[in-house]
Coordinates of C-alpha atoms and ligand atoms in Angstrom, one line a residue:
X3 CA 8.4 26.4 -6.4
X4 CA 8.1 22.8 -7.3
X5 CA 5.2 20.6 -5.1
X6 CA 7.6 18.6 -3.4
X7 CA 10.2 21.3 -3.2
X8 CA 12.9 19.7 -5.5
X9 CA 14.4 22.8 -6.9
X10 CA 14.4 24.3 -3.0
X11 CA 18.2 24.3 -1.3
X12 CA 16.7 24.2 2.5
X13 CA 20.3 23.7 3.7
X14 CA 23.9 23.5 3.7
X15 CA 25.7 21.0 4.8
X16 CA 29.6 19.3 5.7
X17 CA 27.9 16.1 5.9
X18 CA 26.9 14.4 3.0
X19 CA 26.1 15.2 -0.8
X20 CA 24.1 13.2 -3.6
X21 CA 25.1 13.2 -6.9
X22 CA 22.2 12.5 -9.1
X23 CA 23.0 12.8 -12.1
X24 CA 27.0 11.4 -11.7
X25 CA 25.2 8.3 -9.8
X26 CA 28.0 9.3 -6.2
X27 CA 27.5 9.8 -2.7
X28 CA 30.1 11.6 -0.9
X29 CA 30.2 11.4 3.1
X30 CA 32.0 14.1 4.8
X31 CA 34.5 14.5 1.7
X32 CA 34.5 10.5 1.1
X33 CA 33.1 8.6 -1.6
X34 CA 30.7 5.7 0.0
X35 CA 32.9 3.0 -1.7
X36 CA 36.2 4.4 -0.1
X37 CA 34.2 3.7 3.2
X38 CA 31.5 1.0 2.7
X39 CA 33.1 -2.4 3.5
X40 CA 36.3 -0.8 4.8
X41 CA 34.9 1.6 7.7
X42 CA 33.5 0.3 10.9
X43 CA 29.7 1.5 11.4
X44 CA 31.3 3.1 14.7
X45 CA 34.1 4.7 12.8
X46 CA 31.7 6.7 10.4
X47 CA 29.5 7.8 13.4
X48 CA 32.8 9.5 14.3
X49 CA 33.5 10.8 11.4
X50 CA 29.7 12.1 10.9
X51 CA 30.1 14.1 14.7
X52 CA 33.2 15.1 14.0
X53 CA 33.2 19.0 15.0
X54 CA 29.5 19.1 16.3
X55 CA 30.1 17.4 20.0
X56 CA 33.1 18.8 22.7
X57 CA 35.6 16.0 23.9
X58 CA 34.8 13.7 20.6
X59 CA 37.0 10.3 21.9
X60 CA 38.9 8.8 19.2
X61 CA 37.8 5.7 17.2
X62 CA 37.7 2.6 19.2
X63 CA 36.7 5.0 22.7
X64 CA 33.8 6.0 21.0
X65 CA 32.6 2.1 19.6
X66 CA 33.2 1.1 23.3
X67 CA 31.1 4.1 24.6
X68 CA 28.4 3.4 21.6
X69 CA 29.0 -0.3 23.7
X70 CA 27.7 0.9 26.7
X71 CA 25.3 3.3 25.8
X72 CA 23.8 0.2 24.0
X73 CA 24.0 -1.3 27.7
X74 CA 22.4 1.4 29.2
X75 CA 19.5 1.5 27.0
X76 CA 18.5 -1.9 27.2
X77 CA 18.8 -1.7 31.1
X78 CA 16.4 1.8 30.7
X79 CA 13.7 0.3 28.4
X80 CA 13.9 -3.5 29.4
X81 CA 11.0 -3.0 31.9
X82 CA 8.9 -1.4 29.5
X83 CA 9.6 -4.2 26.5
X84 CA 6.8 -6.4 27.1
X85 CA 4.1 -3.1 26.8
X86 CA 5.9 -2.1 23.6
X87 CA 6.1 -5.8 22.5
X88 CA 2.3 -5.9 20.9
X89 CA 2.7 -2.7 18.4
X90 CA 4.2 -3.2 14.8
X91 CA 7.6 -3.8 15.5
X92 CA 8.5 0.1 14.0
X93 CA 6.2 1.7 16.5
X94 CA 7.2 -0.3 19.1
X95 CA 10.9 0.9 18.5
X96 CA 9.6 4.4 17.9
X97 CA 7.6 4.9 21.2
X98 CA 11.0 3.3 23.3
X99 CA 13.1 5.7 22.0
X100 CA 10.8 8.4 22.7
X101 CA 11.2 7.6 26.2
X102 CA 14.7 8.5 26.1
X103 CA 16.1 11.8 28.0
X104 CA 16.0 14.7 25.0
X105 CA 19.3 16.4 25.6
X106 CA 22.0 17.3 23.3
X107 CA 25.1 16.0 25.1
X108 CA 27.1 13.4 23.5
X109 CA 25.8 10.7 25.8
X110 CA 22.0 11.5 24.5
X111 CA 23.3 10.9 20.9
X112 CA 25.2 7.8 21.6
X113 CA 22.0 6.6 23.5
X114 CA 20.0 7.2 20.4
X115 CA 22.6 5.9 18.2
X116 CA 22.7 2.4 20.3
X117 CA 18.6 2.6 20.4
X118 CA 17.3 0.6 17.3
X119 CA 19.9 -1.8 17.3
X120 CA 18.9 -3.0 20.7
X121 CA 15.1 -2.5 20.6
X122 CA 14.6 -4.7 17.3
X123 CA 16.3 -7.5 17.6
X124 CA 15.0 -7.4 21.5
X125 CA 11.3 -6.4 20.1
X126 CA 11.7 -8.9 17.8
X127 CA 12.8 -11.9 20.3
X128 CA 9.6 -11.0 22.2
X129 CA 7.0 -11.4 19.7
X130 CA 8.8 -14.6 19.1
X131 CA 7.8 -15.8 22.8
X132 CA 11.8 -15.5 24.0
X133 CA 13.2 -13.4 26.5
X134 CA 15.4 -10.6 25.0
X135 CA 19.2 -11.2 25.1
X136 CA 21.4 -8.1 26.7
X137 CA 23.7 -6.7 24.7
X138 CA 27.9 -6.7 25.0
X139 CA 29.3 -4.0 25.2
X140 CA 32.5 -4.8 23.9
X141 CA 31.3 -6.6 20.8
X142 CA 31.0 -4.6 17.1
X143 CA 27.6 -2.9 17.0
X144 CA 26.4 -4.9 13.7
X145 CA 27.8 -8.4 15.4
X146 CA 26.0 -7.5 18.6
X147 CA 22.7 -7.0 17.2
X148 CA 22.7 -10.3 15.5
X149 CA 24.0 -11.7 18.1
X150 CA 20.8 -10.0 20.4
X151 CA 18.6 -11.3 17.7
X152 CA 19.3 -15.1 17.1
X153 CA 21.6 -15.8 20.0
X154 CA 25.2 -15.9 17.7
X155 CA 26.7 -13.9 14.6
X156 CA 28.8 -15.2 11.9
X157 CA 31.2 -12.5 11.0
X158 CA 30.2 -12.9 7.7
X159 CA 27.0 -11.7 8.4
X160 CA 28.0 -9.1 10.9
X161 CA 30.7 -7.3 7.6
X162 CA 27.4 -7.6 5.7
X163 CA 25.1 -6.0 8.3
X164 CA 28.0 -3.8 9.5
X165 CA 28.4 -2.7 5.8
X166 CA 24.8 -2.1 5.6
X167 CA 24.9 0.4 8.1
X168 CA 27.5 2.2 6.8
X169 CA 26.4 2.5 3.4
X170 CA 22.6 4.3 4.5
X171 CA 24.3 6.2 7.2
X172 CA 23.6 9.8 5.6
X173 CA 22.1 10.8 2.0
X174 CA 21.3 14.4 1.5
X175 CA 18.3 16.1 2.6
X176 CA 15.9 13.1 2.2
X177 CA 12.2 13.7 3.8
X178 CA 13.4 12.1 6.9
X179 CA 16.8 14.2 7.4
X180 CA 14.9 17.4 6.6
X181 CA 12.0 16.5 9.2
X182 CA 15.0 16.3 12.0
X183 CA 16.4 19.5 10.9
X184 CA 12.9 21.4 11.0
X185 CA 12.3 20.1 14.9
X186 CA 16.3 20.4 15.5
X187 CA 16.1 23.8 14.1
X188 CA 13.4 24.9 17.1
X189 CA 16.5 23.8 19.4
X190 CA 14.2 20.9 20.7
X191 CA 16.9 17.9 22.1
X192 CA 18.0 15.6 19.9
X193 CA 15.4 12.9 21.0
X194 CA 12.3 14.8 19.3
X195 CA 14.7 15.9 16.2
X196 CA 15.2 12.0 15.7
X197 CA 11.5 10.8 16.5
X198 CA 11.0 13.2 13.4
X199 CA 13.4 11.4 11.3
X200 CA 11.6 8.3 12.5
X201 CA 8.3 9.3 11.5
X202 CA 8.9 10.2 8.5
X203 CA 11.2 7.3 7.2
X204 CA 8.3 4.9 8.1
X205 CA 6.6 5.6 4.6
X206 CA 7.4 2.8 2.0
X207 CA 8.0 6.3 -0.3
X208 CA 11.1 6.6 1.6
X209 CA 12.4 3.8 4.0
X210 CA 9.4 1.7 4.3
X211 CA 10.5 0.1 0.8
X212 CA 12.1 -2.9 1.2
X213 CA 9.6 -4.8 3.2
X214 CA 7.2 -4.4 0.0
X215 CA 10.4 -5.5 -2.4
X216 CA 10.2 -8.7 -0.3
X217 CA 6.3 -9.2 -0.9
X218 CA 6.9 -8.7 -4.5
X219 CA 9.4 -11.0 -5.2
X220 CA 7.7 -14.0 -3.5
X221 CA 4.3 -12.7 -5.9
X222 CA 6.3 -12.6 -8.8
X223 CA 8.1 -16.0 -7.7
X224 CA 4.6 -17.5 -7.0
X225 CA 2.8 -16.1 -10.5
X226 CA 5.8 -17.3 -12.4
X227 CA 6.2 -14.6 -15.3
X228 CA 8.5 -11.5 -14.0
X229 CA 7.4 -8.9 -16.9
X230 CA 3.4 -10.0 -16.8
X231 CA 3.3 -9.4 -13.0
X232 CA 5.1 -6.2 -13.3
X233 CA 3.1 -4.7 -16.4
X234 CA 0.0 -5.4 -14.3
X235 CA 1.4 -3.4 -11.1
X236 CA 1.7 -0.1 -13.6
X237 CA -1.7 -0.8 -15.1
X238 CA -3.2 -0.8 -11.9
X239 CA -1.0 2.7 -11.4
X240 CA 0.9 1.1 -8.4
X241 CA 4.8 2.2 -8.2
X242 CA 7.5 -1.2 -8.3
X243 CA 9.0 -1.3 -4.8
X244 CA 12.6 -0.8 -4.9
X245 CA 12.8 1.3 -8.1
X246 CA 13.0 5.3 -8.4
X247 CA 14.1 7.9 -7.2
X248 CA 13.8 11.9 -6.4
X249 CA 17.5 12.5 -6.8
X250 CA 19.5 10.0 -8.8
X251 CA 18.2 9.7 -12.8
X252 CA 20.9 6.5 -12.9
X253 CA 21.5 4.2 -10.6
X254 CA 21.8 4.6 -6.9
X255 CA 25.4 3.7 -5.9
X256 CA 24.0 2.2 -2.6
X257 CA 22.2 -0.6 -4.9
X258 CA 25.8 -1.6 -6.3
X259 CA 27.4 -2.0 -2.8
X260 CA 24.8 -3.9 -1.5
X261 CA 24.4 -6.2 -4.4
X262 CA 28.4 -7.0 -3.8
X263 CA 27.8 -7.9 -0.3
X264 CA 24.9 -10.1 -1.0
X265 CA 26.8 -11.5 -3.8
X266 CA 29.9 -12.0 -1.5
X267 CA 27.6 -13.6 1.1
X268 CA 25.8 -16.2 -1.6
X269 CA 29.4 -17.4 -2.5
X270 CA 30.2 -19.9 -0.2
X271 CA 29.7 -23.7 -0.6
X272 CA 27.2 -24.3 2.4
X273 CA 23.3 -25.0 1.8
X274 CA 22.4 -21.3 3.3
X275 CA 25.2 -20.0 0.8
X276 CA 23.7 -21.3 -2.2
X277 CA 20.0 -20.7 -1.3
X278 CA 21.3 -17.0 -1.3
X279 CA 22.7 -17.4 -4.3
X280 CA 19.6 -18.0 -6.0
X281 CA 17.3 -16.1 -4.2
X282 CA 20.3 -13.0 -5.4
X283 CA 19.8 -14.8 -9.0
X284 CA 16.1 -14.3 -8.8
X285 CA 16.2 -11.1 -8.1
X286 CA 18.1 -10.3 -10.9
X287 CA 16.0 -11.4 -13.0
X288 CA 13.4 -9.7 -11.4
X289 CA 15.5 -6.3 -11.7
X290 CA 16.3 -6.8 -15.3
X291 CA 12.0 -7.1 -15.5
X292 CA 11.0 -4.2 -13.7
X293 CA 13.6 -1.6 -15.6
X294 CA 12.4 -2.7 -18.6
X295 CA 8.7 -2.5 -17.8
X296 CA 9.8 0.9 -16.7
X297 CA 11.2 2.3 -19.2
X298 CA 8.6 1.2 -21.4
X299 CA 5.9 2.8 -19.2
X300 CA 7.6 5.8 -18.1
X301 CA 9.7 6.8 -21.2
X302 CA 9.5 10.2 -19.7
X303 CA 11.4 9.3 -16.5
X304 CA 15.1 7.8 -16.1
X305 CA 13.4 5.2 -13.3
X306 CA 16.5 3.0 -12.1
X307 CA 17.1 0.6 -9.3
X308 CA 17.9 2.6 -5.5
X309 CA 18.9 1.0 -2.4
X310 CA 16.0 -0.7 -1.5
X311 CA 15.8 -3.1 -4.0
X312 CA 19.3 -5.0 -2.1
X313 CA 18.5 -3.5 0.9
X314 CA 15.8 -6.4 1.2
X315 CA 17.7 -9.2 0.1
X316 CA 20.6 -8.1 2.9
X317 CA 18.2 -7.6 6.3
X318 CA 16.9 -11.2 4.9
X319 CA 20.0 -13.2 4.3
X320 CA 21.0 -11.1 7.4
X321 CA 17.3 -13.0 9.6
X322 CA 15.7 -10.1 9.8
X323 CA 12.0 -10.4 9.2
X324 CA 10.4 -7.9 6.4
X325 CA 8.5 -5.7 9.2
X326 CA 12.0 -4.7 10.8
X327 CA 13.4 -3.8 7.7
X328 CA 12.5 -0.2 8.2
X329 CA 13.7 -0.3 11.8
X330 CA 17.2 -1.5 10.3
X331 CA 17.8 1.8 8.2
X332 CA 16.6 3.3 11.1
X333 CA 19.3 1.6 12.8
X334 CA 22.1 3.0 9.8
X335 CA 20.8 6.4 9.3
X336 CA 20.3 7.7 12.9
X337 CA 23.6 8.7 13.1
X338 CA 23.1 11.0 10.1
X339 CA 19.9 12.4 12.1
X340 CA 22.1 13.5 15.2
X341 CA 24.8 15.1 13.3
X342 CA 21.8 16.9 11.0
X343 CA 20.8 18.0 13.9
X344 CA 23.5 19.4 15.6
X345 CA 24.6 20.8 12.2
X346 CA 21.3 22.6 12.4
X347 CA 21.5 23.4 15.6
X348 CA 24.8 25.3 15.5
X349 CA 24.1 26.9 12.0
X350 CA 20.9 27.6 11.3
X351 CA 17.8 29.6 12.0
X352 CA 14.2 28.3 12.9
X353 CA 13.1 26.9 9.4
X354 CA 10.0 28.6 8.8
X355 CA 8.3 28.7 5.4
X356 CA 5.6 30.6 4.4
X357 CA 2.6 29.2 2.7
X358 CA 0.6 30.5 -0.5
X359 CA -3.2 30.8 0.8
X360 CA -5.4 29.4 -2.2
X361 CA -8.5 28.8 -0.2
X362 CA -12.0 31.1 0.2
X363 CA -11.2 34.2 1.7
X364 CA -14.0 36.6 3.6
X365 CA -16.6 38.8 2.4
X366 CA -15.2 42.3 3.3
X367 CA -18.0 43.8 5.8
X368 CA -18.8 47.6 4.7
Ligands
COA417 N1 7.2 2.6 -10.1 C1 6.4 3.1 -11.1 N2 6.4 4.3 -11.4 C2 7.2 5.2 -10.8 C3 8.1 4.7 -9.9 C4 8.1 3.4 -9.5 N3 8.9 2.9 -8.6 N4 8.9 5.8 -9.5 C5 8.5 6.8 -10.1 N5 7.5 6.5 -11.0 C6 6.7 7.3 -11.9 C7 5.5 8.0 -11.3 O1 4.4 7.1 -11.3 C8 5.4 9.2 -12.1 O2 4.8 8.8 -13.3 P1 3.7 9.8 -14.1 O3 4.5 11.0 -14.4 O4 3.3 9.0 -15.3 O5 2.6 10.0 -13.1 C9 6.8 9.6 -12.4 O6 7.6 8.4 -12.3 C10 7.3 10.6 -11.5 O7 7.0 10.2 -10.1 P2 7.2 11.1 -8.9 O8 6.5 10.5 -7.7 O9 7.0 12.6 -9.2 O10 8.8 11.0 -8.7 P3 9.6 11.1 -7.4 O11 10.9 11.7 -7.8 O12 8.8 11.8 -6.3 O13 9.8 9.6 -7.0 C11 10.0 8.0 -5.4 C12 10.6 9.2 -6.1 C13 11.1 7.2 -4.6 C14 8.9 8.5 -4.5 C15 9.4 7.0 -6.4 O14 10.4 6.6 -7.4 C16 8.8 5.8 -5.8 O15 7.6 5.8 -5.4 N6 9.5 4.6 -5.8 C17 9.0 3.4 -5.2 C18 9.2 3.4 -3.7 C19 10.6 3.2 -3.3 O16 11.3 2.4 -3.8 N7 11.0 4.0 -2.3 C20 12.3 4.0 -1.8 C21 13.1 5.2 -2.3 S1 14.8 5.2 -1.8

C-alpha cells in the first residue's frame, strides 16, 4: 500500500470521476464543460442529490428552497456573528456551521449548502466594521453572495462566481470528500460529515492553495524576474502554489475553465476590465515560468497547472479577499460533501482500516 493510499479504491461512486491521465472530469455522467458556464450552481446541487433525498423538487423549487434555507441560516447564526467575527475568516465559517442541527433530511443539507455563502461574505462585512447584509431569497446563489458582500452584483461577476461554483462542485475522492465519507460512514448527520470535509480542505495541500497563488504573484510581481523567483522557491524545497497534482499528470480541466471566465471577464473596455486583463496577462507569464522551472526540477514528475492557479485570479476579480478563498471552494464543493455522504450513507459500511504496528513491542514475561 502506497503512503498516501494512491493505489487504494476506498469507494464507489455515481457521483463524479477524475480522469488523470485523459485530463476530464465527469459529473454524474456529464463532462464539466457540458455543465460549467451553462448549469446553474443550484441546478448541479440537483443533479448531485438526485436519488439520495425523498421528495427531490425540481430545478427552480429547489434554488428557491436553497433561497430560503440561505434566509434561515443567516436569521440562526446572525446573533452569534459578531463572536465568530474575530477568528480567521475559515474558522469563523467553520465553527457557525457547526452550530447547525446535524440531521440528514433535505432541509439540513440545503442549510449546509446555503451556509458558506452567507457566512463569508457576512464574516467578511464584519471585520470590515459594516453590519452584515441579509440575504434574498429569490436572487441566484452566486449573485446573492456578492450581493451580501459588497452591497450589488454585476451579472458578469455573478456567471463568473456562479461558474466557479459549479466547476469545484465534486472531484473524486480528494482528502476532503474522503474525510466526510469516513464520519458519514459512522451514520453521524450530515453536519459532522461536512465539518470533516471542512477540516480537511483548510490545508494549502488541498484547498488552502490559492490564497498562497496570490502571495506569490504579487512577490514575483515585486522581485521582477518570474523564473529567478521560482528556481529559488525549489531550492529552498518549497512546492509552487497552484501547480501539481495527486491525480491528473496533465492539466487539470478546471484550470482551463477558469482561465476562460477570467479571460471573458478581463474583456471588456472599462478601467476594472483592463486591469484584469493584465493581472490575467501576468499570470501567464508567471504560469509559463513555473512549468518550466518544474519540469526542469522535477523531470521525474508530469507537474502541471490545477485549479488553483485561476481559482485565485477568479475569487479576486470576483472581491473576495485571499483569506476567504478557501471558504469559497468551500462554498462550491459542499454540495459534493452532502451527496458523498448520503452516498455513503446508503451504501457503505463503517470505513475502518487496519493499521501495520511498526513500533516497540513488549518483553514477553516467562
Ligand atoms: N511544486 C514543487 N514541487 C512539487 C509540486 C509543486 N507544486 N508538486 C509536486 N512536487 C514535487 C514534490 O516536491 C516531489 O518531488 P520529489 O520527488 O523530488 O520529492 C514530487 O513532486 C512528488 O510530490 P508528492 O507530494 O508525492 O506528490 P503529490 O501527488 O502528493 O502532490 C500536491 C500533489 C497537490 C500535494 C502537490 O502537487 C502540491 O503540493 N502542490 C502545491 C499545492 C497546491 O497547489 N495544492 C492544490 C491542489 S489542487
Amino acid at each position: 500500500m502506497a503512503n498516501g493510499l494512491d493505489d487504494v479504491v476506498a469507494a464507489d461512486t455515481v457521483l463524479s470521476d477524475v480522469d488523470g491521465v485523459g485530463g476530464h472530469l465527469t459529473i454524474r455522467g456529464h463532462s464539466l464543460k457540458e455543465l460549467a458556464g451553462h448549469w446553474r450552481y443550484g441546478q448541479v446541487v440537483r443533479l448531485l442529490f438526485d436519488g439520495f433525498f425523498d421528495a427531490l423538487p425540481g430545478d427552480s423549487e429547489l434554488e428557491k428552497a436553497i433561497g430560503r434555507a440561505r434566509v434561515e441560516v443567516f436569521e440562526r447564526l446572525q446573533p452569534t456573528l459578531g463572536q465568530l467575527a474575530p477568528l480567521d475568516i475559515y474558522s469563523a465559517m467553520r465553527a457557525g456551521i457547526s452550530l447547525l442541527p446535524d440531521g440528514d433530511e433535505l432541509a439540513d443539507a440545503l442549510r449546509l449548502v446555503a451556509a458558506p455563502a452567507v457566512l463569508t461574505p457576512a464574516l467578511l462585512r464584519l471585520g470590515r466594521g459594516e453590519a452584515p447584509l441579509a440575504p434574498d431569497s429569490r436572487a441566484g446563489h452566486a449573485a446573492d453572495m456578492l450581493r451580501m458582500l459588497g452591497g450589488t452584483a454585476s451579472p458578469a461577476l455573478a456567471k463568473a462566481l456562479d461558474t466557479y461554483l459549479v466547476t469545484v462542485c465534486d472531484h473524486g475522492l480528494n482528502a476532503s470528500t474522503f474525510a466526510t465519507r469516513v464520519v458519514a460512514s459512522t451514520q453521524a448527520g450530515l453536519t459532522s460529515a461536512v465539518l470533516a470535509g471542512l477540516g480537511a480542505l483548510k490545508g494549502p495541500l488541498h484547498g488552502g492553495a490559492p490564497g498562497p497563488v496570490i502571495e506569490m504573484l504579487d512577490a514575483i510581481e515585486t522581485s521582477g524576474d518570474a523564473a529567478a523567483w521560482l528556481r529559488g522557491e525549489i531550492a529552498r524545497g518549497e512546492r509552487i502554489m497552484g501547480f501539481g497534482h495527486r491525480i491528473y499528470r496533465v492539466r487539470d480541466p478546471r484550470a482551463d475553465v477558469l482561465k476562460a471566465v477570467v479571460r471573458q471577464l478581463g474583456s471588456g473596455k472599462e478601467t476594472s476590465s483592463r486591469k484584469m486583463g493584465d493581472r490575467l496577462a501576468f499570470a501567464e507569464t508567471v504560469e509559463q515560468a513555473a512549468l518550466e522551472v518544474l519540469r526542469v526540477a522535477k523531470p521525474q514528475r508530469s507537474i502541471q497547472t490545477n485549479v488553483e492557479f485561476y481559482t485565485a485570479l477568479l475569487l479576486e476579480a470576483a472581491g473576495f479577499p485571499k483569506e476567504a478563498f478557501s471558504n469559497v471552494f468551500a462554498a462550491g464543493r459542499v454540495a459534493g460533501w452532502i451527496a458523498h455522504a448520503r452516498e455513503q450513507q446508503a451504501t457503505g459500511r463503517l470505513i475502518r482500516p487496519q493499521s501495520r504496528y511498526v513500533g516497540p513491542v513488549p518483553e514477553l514475561v516467562a
